[in-house]
């Protein structure tokens, strides 16, 4: 029997650490591959059910029978419950219209390759866990573009299921990119669309817990006290720089409400929060801060032009649009809500037996766990 030894050689210990890192990476790759292949199976299963018109051909008991027969033939396999089989069909039926519309994109572009477009779509769809897909299918069953938006956001932001469910419940898709802006006129084409995408209207500030009478200081303090949720609501790539950020301009001091840096846009973002109704002077003040940041903070070759965002309690879209047309600086104007933004259809607060069973199934059948 070999004697146990404890090797303390520096190179050996470093090698062990490297092997551990490699092993963990291989585990992650294996988990991702398992998830991808399982989703590919669900996609093909749903495709078969739809193209064979199996549920019409074999009657109302078809899904239960198929689940039973699959589990009998594959006793060690997970994810073959009747519920998952039903979701597989819904999964395929929700996204397959996107796949069918791809030939139109090929016709409009000489450099587009149809098989590659299909593979790209599948890569996106097969990159998030099945439990996430089931939530998205339930909430976006009639809108493939909305569903794909949430799939992309989950990939981009690493949303857990609970975070995804939260954003599904706040009309996040309907609010995204909806701020009134002049970005098309004031930013290069390469940046204007991306800048528009990071806006919201309205912003959901319900996480602050602010109710009743409040002033701007109280609201801003509450936003920063919940900075993680605030950054999530602002969108991808925002890094907090400072509150009441001081700018020295000649003999005068100016203070920006909130200053951020957006890593995707590589630019400073000036955020002004107003508890009242938007008016023309607000746009002038914001534009002045944007110009000042370009002169005092922006570094040529590193930073793109600063953009400004004014978030107010209320606005007239006409007045806001006039103000935007009158500004040469890239600015956007949005409103905020302090009360919870509920989806149009509010389900009962007490879950049904089937809902509880489905939740248990999602926990036990999930190919890969949430991080």
Short mmCIF file of C-alpha atoms in Angstrom, two decimals:
data_model
loop_
_atom_site.label_atom_id
_atom_site.label_comp_id
_atom_site.label_asym_id
_atom_site.label_seq_id
_atom_site.Cartn_x
_atom_site.Cartn_y
_atom_site.Cartn_z
CA UNK A 1 0.00 0.00 0.00
CA UNK A 2 1.50 3.34 -1.06
CA UNK A 3 2.28 5.86 1.63
CA UNK A 4 0.38 9.15 1.55
CA UNK A 5 2.67 12.11 0.91
CA UNK A 6 2.20 15.85 1.01
CA UNK A 7 4.03 17.57 -1.88
CA UNK A 8 4.82 21.22 -1.15
CA UNK A 9 6.81 21.95 -4.30
CA UNK A 10 5.69 25.35 -5.68
CA UNK A 11 5.47 24.16 -9.30
CA UNK A 12 3.47 21.12 -8.25
CA UNK A 13 0.98 23.17 -6.21
CA UNK A 14 0.56 25.62 -9.08
CA UNK A 15 -0.04 22.68 -11.44
CA UNK A 16 -2.75 21.29 -9.12
CA UNK A 17 -4.46 24.70 -9.09
CA UNK A 18 -4.35 24.80 -12.88
CA UNK A 19 -5.81 21.28 -13.12
CA UNK A 20 -8.65 22.31 -10.80
CA UNK A 21 -9.41 25.35 -12.95
CA UNK A 22 -9.38 23.21 -16.08
CA UNK A 23 -11.70 20.68 -14.47
CA UNK A 24 -14.20 23.37 -13.43
CA UNK A 25 -14.16 24.82 -16.94
CA UNK A 26 -14.77 21.38 -18.39
CA UNK A 27 -17.71 20.94 -15.99
CA UNK A 28 -19.21 24.24 -17.18
CA UNK A 29 -18.69 23.29 -20.84
CA UNK A 30 -20.28 19.88 -20.20
CA UNK A 31 -23.28 21.48 -18.46
CA UNK A 32 -23.74 23.95 -21.32
CA UNK A 33 -23.47 21.13 -23.87
CA UNK A 34 -26.01 19.00 -21.98
CA UNK A 35 -28.40 21.96 -21.90
CA UNK A 36 -27.86 22.67 -25.61
CA UNK A 37 -28.46 19.08 -26.66
CA UNK A 38 -31.53 18.76 -24.43
CA UNK A 39 -33.03 21.92 -25.92
CA UNK A 40 -32.23 20.67 -29.41
CA UNK A 41 -34.13 17.49 -28.53
CA UNK A 42 -37.12 19.51 -27.27
CA UNK A 43 -37.06 21.60 -30.47
CA UNK A 44 -37.05 18.49 -32.71
CA UNK A 45 -39.70 16.83 -30.53
CA UNK A 46 -41.94 19.87 -30.85
CA UNK A 47 -41.29 19.97 -34.59
CA UNK A 48 -42.29 16.31 -34.94
CA UNK A 49 -45.48 16.79 -32.92
CA UNK A 50 -46.44 19.80 -35.01
CA UNK A 51 -45.59 18.42 -38.47
CA UNK A 52 -47.16 15.02 -37.75
CA UNK A 53 -50.25 16.76 -36.30
CA UNK A 54 -49.92 14.11 -33.60
CA UNK A 55 -52.22 15.68 -31.02
CA UNK A 56 -55.07 15.79 -33.57
CA UNK A 57 -54.29 12.33 -34.93
CA UNK A 58 -54.02 10.49 -31.60
CA UNK A 59 -56.54 12.38 -29.49
CA UNK A 60 -56.59 14.14 -26.12
CA UNK A 61 -54.53 11.48 -24.34
CA UNK A 62 -51.63 11.76 -26.77
CA UNK A 63 -49.24 13.78 -24.56
CA UNK A 64 -49.69 11.53 -21.54
CA UNK A 65 -49.23 8.43 -23.71
CA UNK A 66 -46.08 9.77 -25.41
CA UNK A 67 -44.56 10.75 -22.07
CA UNK A 68 -45.36 7.32 -20.61
CA UNK A 69 -43.94 5.44 -23.58
CA UNK A 70 -40.75 7.54 -23.70
CA UNK A 71 -40.12 7.07 -19.98
CA UNK A 72 -40.75 3.34 -20.30
CA UNK A 73 -38.15 3.07 -23.07
CA UNK A 74 -35.76 5.50 -21.33
CA UNK A 75 -36.21 4.84 -17.59
CA UNK A 76 -33.06 6.78 -16.61
CA UNK A 77 -33.87 9.91 -18.66
CA UNK A 78 -35.05 13.19 -17.13
CA UNK A 79 -37.26 15.85 -18.70
CA UNK A 80 -39.82 13.58 -20.39
CA UNK A 81 -42.87 14.38 -18.28
CA UNK A 82 -46.19 15.12 -19.95
CA UNK A 83 -45.73 18.81 -19.04
CA UNK A 84 -42.32 18.97 -20.73
CA UNK A 85 -43.65 17.24 -23.84
CA UNK A 86 -46.41 19.83 -24.07
CA UNK A 87 -43.89 22.64 -23.59
CA UNK A 88 -41.71 21.15 -26.34
CA UNK A 89 -44.50 21.71 -28.85
CA UNK A 90 -45.13 25.24 -27.54
CA UNK A 91 -41.36 25.92 -27.71
CA UNK A 92 -41.20 24.99 -31.38
CA UNK A 93 -44.48 26.71 -32.32
CA UNK A 94 -43.44 29.97 -30.63
CA UNK A 95 -40.08 30.39 -32.38
CA UNK A 96 -40.50 28.51 -35.67
CA UNK A 97 -42.15 31.53 -37.39
CA UNK A 98 -38.86 33.39 -36.84
CA UNK A 99 -37.03 30.57 -38.58
CA UNK A 100 -39.53 30.61 -41.45
CA UNK A 101 -39.08 34.36 -41.93
CA UNK A 102 -35.30 34.07 -42.41
CA UNK A 103 -35.44 33.46 -46.21
CA UNK A 104 -36.82 37.01 -46.55
CA UNK A 105 -33.67 38.33 -44.86
CA UNK A 106 -31.55 36.35 -47.34
CA UNK A 107 -33.41 37.89 -50.28
CA UNK A 108 -32.70 41.41 -48.96
CA UNK A 109 -28.97 40.85 -48.47
CA UNK A 110 -26.56 39.28 -50.95
CA UNK A 111 -24.08 38.46 -48.17
CA UNK A 112 -26.53 36.58 -45.97
CA UNK A 113 -26.35 32.79 -45.67
CA UNK A 114 -29.60 31.01 -44.73
CA UNK A 115 -28.11 27.94 -42.98
CA UNK A 116 -25.89 30.23 -40.92
CA UNK A 117 -28.87 32.40 -39.92
CA UNK A 118 -30.80 29.32 -38.81
CA UNK A 119 -27.81 28.07 -36.83
CA UNK A 120 -27.37 31.49 -35.21
CA UNK A 121 -31.02 31.50 -34.13
CA UNK A 122 -30.70 27.99 -32.69
CA UNK A 123 -27.48 28.94 -30.87
CA UNK A 124 -29.35 31.79 -29.14
CA UNK A 125 -32.40 29.68 -28.29
CA UNK A 126 -30.37 26.76 -26.99
CA UNK A 127 -28.19 28.92 -24.70
CA UNK A 128 -30.51 29.36 -21.70
CA UNK A 129 -31.92 26.70 -19.34
CA UNK A 130 -35.23 24.97 -20.03
CA UNK A 131 -36.78 26.43 -16.87
CA UNK A 132 -36.17 29.94 -18.22
CA UNK A 133 -37.79 28.98 -21.51
CA UNK A 134 -40.90 27.74 -19.77
CA UNK A 135 -41.36 31.07 -18.01
CA UNK A 136 -40.86 32.95 -21.29
CA UNK A 137 -43.25 30.63 -23.16
CA UNK A 138 -45.94 31.23 -20.52
CA UNK A 139 -45.58 35.04 -20.63
CA UNK A 140 -44.87 35.56 -24.36
CA UNK A 141 -46.79 32.73 -26.00
CA UNK A 142 -48.18 34.92 -28.80
CA UNK A 143 -45.16 37.12 -29.57
CA UNK A 144 -41.98 35.44 -30.83
CA UNK A 145 -40.04 38.72 -31.05
CA UNK A 146 -40.88 39.57 -27.45
CA UNK A 147 -39.87 36.07 -26.35
CA UNK A 148 -36.56 36.26 -28.23
CA UNK A 149 -35.90 39.66 -26.60
CA UNK A 150 -36.08 38.01 -23.15
CA UNK A 151 -33.88 35.13 -24.30
CA UNK A 152 -31.23 37.62 -25.45
CA UNK A 153 -31.52 39.65 -22.23
CA UNK A 154 -31.10 36.48 -20.15
CA UNK A 155 -27.93 35.57 -22.06
CA UNK A 156 -26.54 39.11 -21.95
CA UNK A 157 -27.26 39.77 -18.28
CA UNK A 158 -26.97 36.26 -16.82
CA UNK A 159 -30.47 36.47 -15.32
CA UNK A 160 -31.53 33.79 -12.86
CA UNK A 161 -35.08 32.48 -13.18
CA UNK A 162 -36.30 34.77 -10.40
CA UNK A 163 -34.78 37.84 -12.07
CA UNK A 164 -36.25 36.84 -15.43
CA UNK A 165 -39.68 36.41 -13.85
CA UNK A 166 -39.37 39.84 -12.25
CA UNK A 167 -38.61 41.55 -15.58
CA UNK A 168 -41.34 39.57 -17.34
CA UNK A 169 -43.76 41.10 -14.84
CA UNK A 170 -42.81 44.76 -15.41
CA UNK A 171 -43.45 45.21 -19.14
CA UNK A 172 -39.68 45.40 -19.63
CA UNK A 173 -39.95 44.62 -23.35
CA UNK A 174 -42.59 47.29 -23.92
CA UNK A 175 -40.51 49.90 -22.03
CA UNK A 176 -37.11 49.15 -23.58
CA UNK A 177 -35.70 51.65 -26.04
CA UNK A 178 -38.79 53.85 -25.71
CA UNK A 179 -37.35 57.12 -24.37
CA UNK A 180 -37.82 60.21 -26.50
CA UNK A 181 -34.34 61.07 -27.80
CA UNK A 182 -32.47 62.95 -30.51
CA UNK A 183 -29.78 60.26 -30.80
CA UNK A 184 -30.39 59.69 -34.52
CA UNK A 185 -29.54 63.32 -35.20
CA UNK A 186 -26.69 63.80 -32.72
CA UNK A 187 -24.78 60.48 -32.63
CA UNK A 188 -22.98 58.44 -35.31
CA UNK A 189 -25.12 55.68 -36.82
CA UNK A 190 -22.99 53.01 -35.14
CA UNK A 191 -23.84 54.41 -31.69
CA UNK A 192 -27.33 55.88 -32.05
CA UNK A 193 -29.22 52.57 -32.17
CA UNK A 194 -27.26 51.12 -29.26
CA UNK A 195 -27.80 54.30 -27.22
CA UNK A 196 -31.54 54.12 -27.91
CA UNK A 197 -31.63 50.47 -26.82
CA UNK A 198 -30.30 51.25 -23.35
CA UNK A 199 -33.18 53.67 -22.60
CA UNK A 200 -36.48 52.87 -20.90
CA UNK A 201 -39.79 54.71 -20.66
CA UNK A 202 -41.06 54.67 -18.04
CA UNK A 203 -38.36 53.63 -15.58
CA UNK A 204 -39.57 51.41 -12.74
CA UNK A 205 -38.43 52.94 -9.44
CA UNK A 206 -40.83 50.89 -7.29
CA UNK A 207 -37.82 49.17 -5.67
CA UNK A 208 -37.00 52.43 -3.82
CA UNK A 209 -40.03 52.07 -1.55
CA UNK A 210 -40.60 55.85 -1.81
CA UNK A 211 -44.25 56.72 -1.11
CA UNK A 212 -46.23 59.79 -0.11
CA UNK A 213 -44.47 63.16 -0.08
CA UNK A 214 -40.86 63.19 -1.18
CA UNK A 215 -38.26 65.54 -2.66
CA UNK A 216 -35.52 64.96 -5.21
CA UNK A 217 -32.86 64.32 -2.55
CA UNK A 218 -34.98 61.60 -0.90
CA UNK A 219 -35.59 59.92 -4.27
CA UNK A 220 -31.92 60.04 -5.29
CA UNK A 221 -30.82 58.73 -1.89
CA UNK A 222 -33.30 55.85 -2.26
CA UNK A 223 -32.01 55.07 -5.76
CA UNK A 224 -28.43 54.87 -4.52
CA UNK A 225 -29.43 52.88 -1.42
CA UNK A 226 -30.69 50.30 -3.91
CA UNK A 227 -27.86 50.79 -6.40
CA UNK A 228 -27.81 47.17 -7.62
CA UNK A 229 -31.50 47.28 -8.55
CA UNK A 230 -31.06 50.78 -9.98
CA UNK A 231 -28.25 49.59 -12.27
CA UNK A 232 -30.38 46.61 -13.37
CA UNK A 233 -33.21 48.97 -14.25
CA UNK A 234 -30.89 51.32 -16.15
CA UNK A 235 -29.70 48.43 -18.30
CA UNK A 236 -26.60 46.60 -19.43
CA UNK A 237 -23.13 48.07 -19.00
CA UNK A 238 -23.77 50.92 -16.57
CA UNK A 239 -21.11 51.67 -13.95
CA UNK A 240 -21.81 54.19 -11.18
CA UNK A 241 -19.38 57.14 -11.02
CA UNK A 242 -20.89 59.57 -8.52
CA UNK A 243 -23.83 61.44 -7.00
CA UNK A 244 -23.98 65.27 -7.16
CA UNK A 245 -20.78 65.01 -9.17
CA UNK A 246 -18.88 68.28 -8.95
CA UNK A 247 -17.76 70.14 -12.07
CA UNK A 248 -15.54 73.21 -11.68
CA UNK A 249 -16.31 75.64 -14.53
CA UNK A 250 -14.30 78.86 -14.24
CA UNK A 251 -15.28 80.33 -10.86
CA UNK A 252 -18.50 78.36 -10.55
CA UNK A 253 -19.33 74.87 -9.32
CA UNK A 254 -21.96 72.74 -11.01
CA UNK A 255 -23.30 69.47 -9.63
CA UNK A 256 -24.61 66.60 -11.77
CA UNK A 257 -27.38 64.59 -10.09
CA UNK A 258 -25.97 61.18 -11.05
CA UNK A 259 -23.02 60.32 -13.28
CA UNK A 260 -22.51 56.91 -14.87
CA UNK A 261 -20.21 55.36 -17.44
CA UNK A 262 -21.62 52.93 -19.97
CA UNK A 263 -19.13 50.24 -20.93
CA UNK A 264 -21.02 49.18 -24.07
CA UNK A 265 -21.14 52.71 -25.44
CA UNK A 266 -17.77 53.74 -23.96
CA UNK A 267 -19.14 57.07 -22.80
CA UNK A 268 -20.21 59.04 -19.75
CA UNK A 269 -23.96 59.20 -19.10
CA UNK A 270 -25.35 62.20 -17.20
CA UNK A 271 -28.61 61.35 -15.42
CA UNK A 272 -30.81 64.14 -14.04
CA UNK A 273 -33.81 63.14 -11.92
CA UNK A 274 -36.76 65.57 -11.63
CA UNK A 275 -39.78 64.95 -9.39
CA UNK A 276 -41.96 67.39 -11.34
CA UNK A 277 -43.08 67.85 -14.93
CA UNK A 278 -40.52 68.30 -17.70
CA UNK A 279 -40.05 71.78 -19.16
CA UNK A 280 -37.69 73.47 -21.65
CA UNK A 281 -35.12 74.74 -19.08
CA UNK A 282 -34.52 71.14 -17.94
CA UNK A 283 -33.21 70.22 -21.40
CA UNK A 284 -30.94 73.27 -21.47
CA UNK A 285 -29.43 72.39 -18.11
CA UNK A 286 -28.88 68.75 -19.15
CA UNK A 287 -27.28 69.80 -22.44
CA UNK A 288 -24.92 72.11 -20.54
CA UNK A 289 -23.82 69.24 -18.28
CA UNK A 290 -23.22 67.02 -21.32
CA UNK A 291 -20.98 69.65 -22.95
CA UNK A 292 -19.12 70.24 -19.67
CA UNK A 293 -18.42 66.50 -19.29
CA UNK A 294 -17.05 66.37 -22.82
CA UNK A 295 -14.63 69.17 -22.01
CA UNK A 296 -13.66 68.14 -18.47
CA UNK A 297 -13.97 64.34 -18.28
CA UNK A 298 -14.00 62.80 -21.75
CA UNK A 299 -10.65 61.54 -23.03
CA UNK A 300 -10.11 61.64 -26.78
CA UNK A 301 -9.49 58.18 -28.21
CA UNK A 302 -10.98 56.45 -25.16
CA UNK A 303 -14.46 57.90 -24.69
CA UNK A 304 -17.29 58.50 -27.11
CA UNK A 305 -19.40 61.68 -26.77
CA UNK A 306 -21.28 62.00 -23.48
CA UNK A 307 -25.03 61.47 -23.54
CA UNK A 308 -27.65 62.87 -21.18
CA UNK A 309 -30.80 61.30 -19.77
CA UNK A 310 -33.50 63.21 -17.92
CA UNK A 311 -35.92 61.08 -15.89
CA UNK A 312 -38.95 63.04 -14.71
CA UNK A 313 -42.26 62.28 -13.03
CA UNK A 314 -44.31 63.58 -15.94
CA UNK A 315 -43.78 64.99 -19.43
CA UNK A 316 -45.66 66.34 -22.40
CA UNK A 317 -44.35 64.43 -25.39
CA UNK A 318 -44.80 67.46 -27.60
CA UNK A 319 -42.81 69.78 -25.34
CA UNK A 320 -40.16 67.07 -24.92
CA UNK A 321 -39.89 66.61 -28.69
CA UNK A 322 -39.52 70.36 -29.26
CA UNK A 323 -36.76 70.49 -26.64
CA UNK A 324 -34.94 67.59 -28.29
CA UNK A 325 -35.12 69.21 -31.71
CA UNK A 326 -33.65 72.38 -30.21
CA UNK A 327 -30.64 70.64 -28.69
CA UNK A 328 -27.43 69.77 -30.52
CA UNK A 329 -26.37 67.41 -27.71
CA UNK A 330 -27.43 63.73 -27.50
CA UNK A 331 -30.12 63.63 -24.78
CA UNK A 332 -33.14 61.54 -23.92
CA UNK A 333 -36.25 62.20 -21.83
CA UNK A 334 -38.20 59.55 -19.89
CA UNK A 335 -40.68 59.29 -17.05
CA UNK A 336 -40.47 57.13 -13.93
CA UNK A 337 -43.02 55.15 -11.93
CA UNK A 338 -42.85 54.60 -8.17
CA UNK A 339 -45.65 52.04 -7.99
CA UNK A 340 -45.19 48.50 -9.24
CA UNK A 341 -45.66 48.08 -13.01
CA UNK A 342 -47.95 45.07 -13.16
CA UNK A 343 -48.59 43.02 -16.28
CA UNK A 344 -52.02 43.53 -17.83
CA UNK A 345 -53.20 40.11 -16.69
CA UNK A 346 -52.74 39.53 -12.97
CA UNK A 347 -52.98 35.89 -11.90
CA UNK A 348 -54.36 34.78 -8.54
CA UNK A 349 -51.98 34.99 -5.61
CA UNK A 350 -52.69 31.42 -4.47
CA UNK A 351 -51.11 28.88 -6.88
CA UNK A 352 -53.14 25.95 -8.12
CA UNK A 353 -52.12 22.33 -7.56
CA UNK A 354 -51.03 22.12 -11.22
CA UNK A 355 -48.88 25.26 -10.83
CA UNK A 356 -47.19 23.76 -7.78
CA UNK A 357 -46.60 20.46 -9.62
CA UNK A 358 -45.15 22.33 -12.63
CA UNK A 359 -42.80 24.28 -10.34
CA UNK A 360 -41.56 21.04 -8.75
CA UNK A 361 -41.06 19.53 -12.22
CA UNK A 362 -38.99 22.52 -13.35
CA UNK A 363 -36.74 22.15 -10.31
CA UNK A 364 -36.20 18.41 -10.83
CA UNK A 365 -35.97 18.31 -14.64
CA UNK A 366 -33.69 21.34 -15.16
CA UNK A 367 -30.65 20.16 -17.24
CA UNK A 368 -28.46 22.93 -15.76
CA UNK A 369 -28.87 24.80 -12.51
CA UNK A 370 -29.06 28.56 -12.20
CA UNK A 371 -25.86 30.15 -10.96
#
